[in-house]
Coordinates of C-alpha atoms and ligand atoms in Angstrom, one line a residue:
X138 CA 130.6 47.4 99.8
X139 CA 130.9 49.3 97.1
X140 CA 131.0 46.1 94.3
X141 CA 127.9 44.8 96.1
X142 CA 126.1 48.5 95.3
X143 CA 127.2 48.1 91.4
X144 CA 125.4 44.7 91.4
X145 CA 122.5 45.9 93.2
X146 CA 122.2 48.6 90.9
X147 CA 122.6 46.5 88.0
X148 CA 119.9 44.1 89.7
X149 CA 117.9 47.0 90.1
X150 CA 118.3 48.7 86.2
X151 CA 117.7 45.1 85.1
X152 CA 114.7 44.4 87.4
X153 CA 113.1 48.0 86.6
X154 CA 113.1 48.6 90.5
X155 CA 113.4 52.4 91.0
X156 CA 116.1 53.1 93.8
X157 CA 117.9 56.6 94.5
X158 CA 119.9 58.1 91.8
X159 CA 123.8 58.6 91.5
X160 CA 123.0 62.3 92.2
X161 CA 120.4 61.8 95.2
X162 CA 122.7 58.9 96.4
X163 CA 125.8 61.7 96.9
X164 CA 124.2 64.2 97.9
X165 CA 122.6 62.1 101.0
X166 CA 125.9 60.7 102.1
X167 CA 127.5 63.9 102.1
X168 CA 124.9 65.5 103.9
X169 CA 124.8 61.9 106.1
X170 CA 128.2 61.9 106.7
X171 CA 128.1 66.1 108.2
X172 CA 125.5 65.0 110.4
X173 CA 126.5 61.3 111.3
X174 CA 122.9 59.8 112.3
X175 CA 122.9 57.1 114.8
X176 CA 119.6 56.5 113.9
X177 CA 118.0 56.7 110.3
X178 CA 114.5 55.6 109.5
X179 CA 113.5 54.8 105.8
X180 CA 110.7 54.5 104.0
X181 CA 110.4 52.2 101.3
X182 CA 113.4 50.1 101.3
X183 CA 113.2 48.0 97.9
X184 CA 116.1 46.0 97.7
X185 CA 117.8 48.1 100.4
X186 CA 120.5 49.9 98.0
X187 CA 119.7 53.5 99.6
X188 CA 120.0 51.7 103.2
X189 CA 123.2 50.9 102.5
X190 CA 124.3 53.4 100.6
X191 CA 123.5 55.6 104.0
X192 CA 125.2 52.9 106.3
X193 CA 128.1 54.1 105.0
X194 CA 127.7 57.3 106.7
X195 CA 126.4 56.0 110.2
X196 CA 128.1 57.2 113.9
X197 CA 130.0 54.1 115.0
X198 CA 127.4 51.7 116.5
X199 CA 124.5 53.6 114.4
X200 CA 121.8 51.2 113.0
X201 CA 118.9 51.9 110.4
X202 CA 115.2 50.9 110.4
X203 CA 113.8 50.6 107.0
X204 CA 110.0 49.8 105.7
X205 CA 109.2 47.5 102.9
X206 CA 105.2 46.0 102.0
X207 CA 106.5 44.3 99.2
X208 CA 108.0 40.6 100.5
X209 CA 109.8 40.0 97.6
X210 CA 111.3 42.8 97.9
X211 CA 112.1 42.2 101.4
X212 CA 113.4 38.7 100.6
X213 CA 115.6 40.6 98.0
X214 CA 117.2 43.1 100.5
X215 CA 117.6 40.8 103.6
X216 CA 119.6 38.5 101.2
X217 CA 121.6 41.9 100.2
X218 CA 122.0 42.7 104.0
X219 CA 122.8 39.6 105.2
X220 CA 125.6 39.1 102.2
X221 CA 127.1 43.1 102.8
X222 CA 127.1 41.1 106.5
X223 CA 125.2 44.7 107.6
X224 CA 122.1 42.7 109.7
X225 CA 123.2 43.9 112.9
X226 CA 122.9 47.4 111.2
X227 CA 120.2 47.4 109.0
X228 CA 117.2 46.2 110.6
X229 CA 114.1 45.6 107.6
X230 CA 110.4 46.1 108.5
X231 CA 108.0 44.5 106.8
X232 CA 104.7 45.8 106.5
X233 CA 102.8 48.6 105.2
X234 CA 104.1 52.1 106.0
X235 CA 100.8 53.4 107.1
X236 CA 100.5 50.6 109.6
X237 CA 103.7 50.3 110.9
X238 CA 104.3 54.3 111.4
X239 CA 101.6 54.5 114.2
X240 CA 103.3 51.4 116.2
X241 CA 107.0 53.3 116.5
X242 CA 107.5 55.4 119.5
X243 CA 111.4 55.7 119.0
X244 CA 112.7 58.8 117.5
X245 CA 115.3 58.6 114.9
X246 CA 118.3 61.0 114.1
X247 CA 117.4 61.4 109.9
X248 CA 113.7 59.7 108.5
X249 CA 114.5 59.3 104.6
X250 CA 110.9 59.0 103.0
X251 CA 111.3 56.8 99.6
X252 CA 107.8 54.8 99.3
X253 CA 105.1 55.8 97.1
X254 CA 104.6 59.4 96.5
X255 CA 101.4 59.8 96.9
X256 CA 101.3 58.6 100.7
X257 CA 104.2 61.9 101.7
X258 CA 101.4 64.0 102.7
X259 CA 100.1 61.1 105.0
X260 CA 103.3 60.0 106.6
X261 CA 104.6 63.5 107.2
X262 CA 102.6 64.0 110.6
X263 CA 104.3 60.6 111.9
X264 CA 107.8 61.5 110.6
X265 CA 107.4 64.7 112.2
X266 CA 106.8 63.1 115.4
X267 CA 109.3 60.2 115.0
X268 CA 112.3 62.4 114.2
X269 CA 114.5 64.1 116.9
X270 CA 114.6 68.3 117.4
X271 CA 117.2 69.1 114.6
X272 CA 116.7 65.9 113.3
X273 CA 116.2 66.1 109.1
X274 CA 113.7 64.6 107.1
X275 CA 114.6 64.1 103.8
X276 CA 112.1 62.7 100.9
X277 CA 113.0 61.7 97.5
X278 CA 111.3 62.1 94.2
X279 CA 109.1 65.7 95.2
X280 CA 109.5 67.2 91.8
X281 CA 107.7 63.7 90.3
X282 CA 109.6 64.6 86.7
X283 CA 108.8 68.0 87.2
X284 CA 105.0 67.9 87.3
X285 CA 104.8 69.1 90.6
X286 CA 106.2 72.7 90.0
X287 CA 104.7 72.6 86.6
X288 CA 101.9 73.3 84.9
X289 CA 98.5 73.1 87.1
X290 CA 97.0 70.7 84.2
X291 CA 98.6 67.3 84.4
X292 CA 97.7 64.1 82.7
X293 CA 94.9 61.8 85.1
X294 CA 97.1 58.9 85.4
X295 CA 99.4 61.1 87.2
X296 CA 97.2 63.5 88.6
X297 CA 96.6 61.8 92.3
X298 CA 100.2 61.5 92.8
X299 CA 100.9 64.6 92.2
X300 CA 97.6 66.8 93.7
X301 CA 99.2 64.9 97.0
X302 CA 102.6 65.7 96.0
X303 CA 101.9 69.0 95.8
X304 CA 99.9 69.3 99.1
X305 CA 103.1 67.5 100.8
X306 CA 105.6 70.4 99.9
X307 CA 103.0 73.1 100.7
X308 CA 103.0 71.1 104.4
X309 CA 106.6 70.7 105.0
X310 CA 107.8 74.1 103.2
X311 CA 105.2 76.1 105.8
X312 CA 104.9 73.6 108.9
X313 CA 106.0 75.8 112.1
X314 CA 108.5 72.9 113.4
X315 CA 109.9 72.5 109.9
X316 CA 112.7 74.6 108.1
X317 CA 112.9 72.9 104.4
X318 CA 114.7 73.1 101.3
X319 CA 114.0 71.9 98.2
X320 CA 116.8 70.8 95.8
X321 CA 116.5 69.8 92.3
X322 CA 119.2 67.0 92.2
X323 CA 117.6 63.7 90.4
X324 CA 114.1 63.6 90.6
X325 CA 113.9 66.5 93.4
X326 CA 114.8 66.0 97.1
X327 CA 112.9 67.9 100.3
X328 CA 115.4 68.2 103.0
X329 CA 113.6 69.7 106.1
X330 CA 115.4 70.0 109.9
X331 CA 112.9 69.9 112.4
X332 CA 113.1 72.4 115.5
Ligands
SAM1198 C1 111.4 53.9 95.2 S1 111.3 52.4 95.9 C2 112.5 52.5 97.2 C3 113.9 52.5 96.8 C4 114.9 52.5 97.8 N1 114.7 53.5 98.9 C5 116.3 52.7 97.2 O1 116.6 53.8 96.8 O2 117.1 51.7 97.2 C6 109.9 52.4 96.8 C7 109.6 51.2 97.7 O3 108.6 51.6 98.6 C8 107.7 50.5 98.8 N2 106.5 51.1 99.3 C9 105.6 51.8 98.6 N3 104.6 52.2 99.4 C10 104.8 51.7 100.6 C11 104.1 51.7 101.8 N4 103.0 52.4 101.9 N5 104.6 51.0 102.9 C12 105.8 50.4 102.8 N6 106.5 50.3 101.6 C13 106.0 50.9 100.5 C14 107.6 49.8 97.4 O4 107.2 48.5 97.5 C15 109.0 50.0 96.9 O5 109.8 48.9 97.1

């Protein structure tokens, strides 16, 4: 396993596909492996390096959903998968996040939130109803290169991203079923238990 993550990370540095950092990638199977999810779901699963980089820390028989729009970049990860011989674990769902969300009725021990940043604020409402009581949400990339604790003024290519950004962490730092923390490890990481 861990020789296929160093080639899908060098597929990834080569390919200029963003996937978690060393830092984020610890400190989720840490925290993974304290809690040991049966059931993870993830959004945004690019060539599926952070699915299974967290399969490592599944209970025995534990399986992950993961979301992907892009079909090249489902292609990508089900040949990944299939090769780490983890399809009976990691299950890939194509489609568009904001589509697909509305459709699951299952809840899931840990939702990781990876996709684009600027959709957060919009998923949030379906995470929190799709993840167990003292389930975790975790959701990478928050502090968006530290624009969205900086300054108010930020540059207009960036400024959607991270108005929404901003409006995300206000939601889950003061949502009444949420208790979040946020911690500055690669590009900023929201880990919130819902109770
Ligand atoms: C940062 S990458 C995910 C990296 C991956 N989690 C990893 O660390 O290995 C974000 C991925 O989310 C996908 N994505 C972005 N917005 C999405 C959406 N609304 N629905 C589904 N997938 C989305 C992108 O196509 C991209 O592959």
């Amino acid at each position: 396993m861990e020789k296929q993550l160093d080639k899908m990370k060098a597929y990834a540095r080569e390919n200029k596909i963003p996937i978690i950092l060393d830092p984020t990638a610890e400190l989720l199977v840490v925290i993974l492996m304290a809690v040991r999810p049966r059931t993870i779901l993830e959004i945004g699963t690019a060539i599926g390096y952070s699915a299974m980089v967290m399969s490592k820390a599944l209970a025995a028989g534990g399986r992950i959903d993961t979301i992907e729009v892009n079909p090249d970049m489902v292609d990508k990860a089900l040949d990944y998968i299939n090769t780490a011989g983890l399809s009976g674990v990691i299950r890939v769902i194509e489609g568009e996040a904001g589509d697909v969300l509305p459709a699951l009725t299952e809840e899931y021990d840990v939702i990781f939130l990876d996709a684009a940043k600027s959709r957060y604020i919009e998923f949030l409402p379906h995470c929190i109803r799709l993840v167990k009581r003292k389930g975790l949400i975790i959701a990478d990339n928050v502090l968006y290169k530290d624009m969205t604790r900086g300054p108010e003024w930020v540059k207009h290519k960036q400024r959607t991203a991270v108005t929404k950004l901003r409006g995300f962490l206000e939601q889950v730092e003061n949502h009444p079923q949420l208790k979040t923390t946020l911690i500055n490890v690669g590009d900023g990481i929201t880990i919130s238990v819902k109770f």
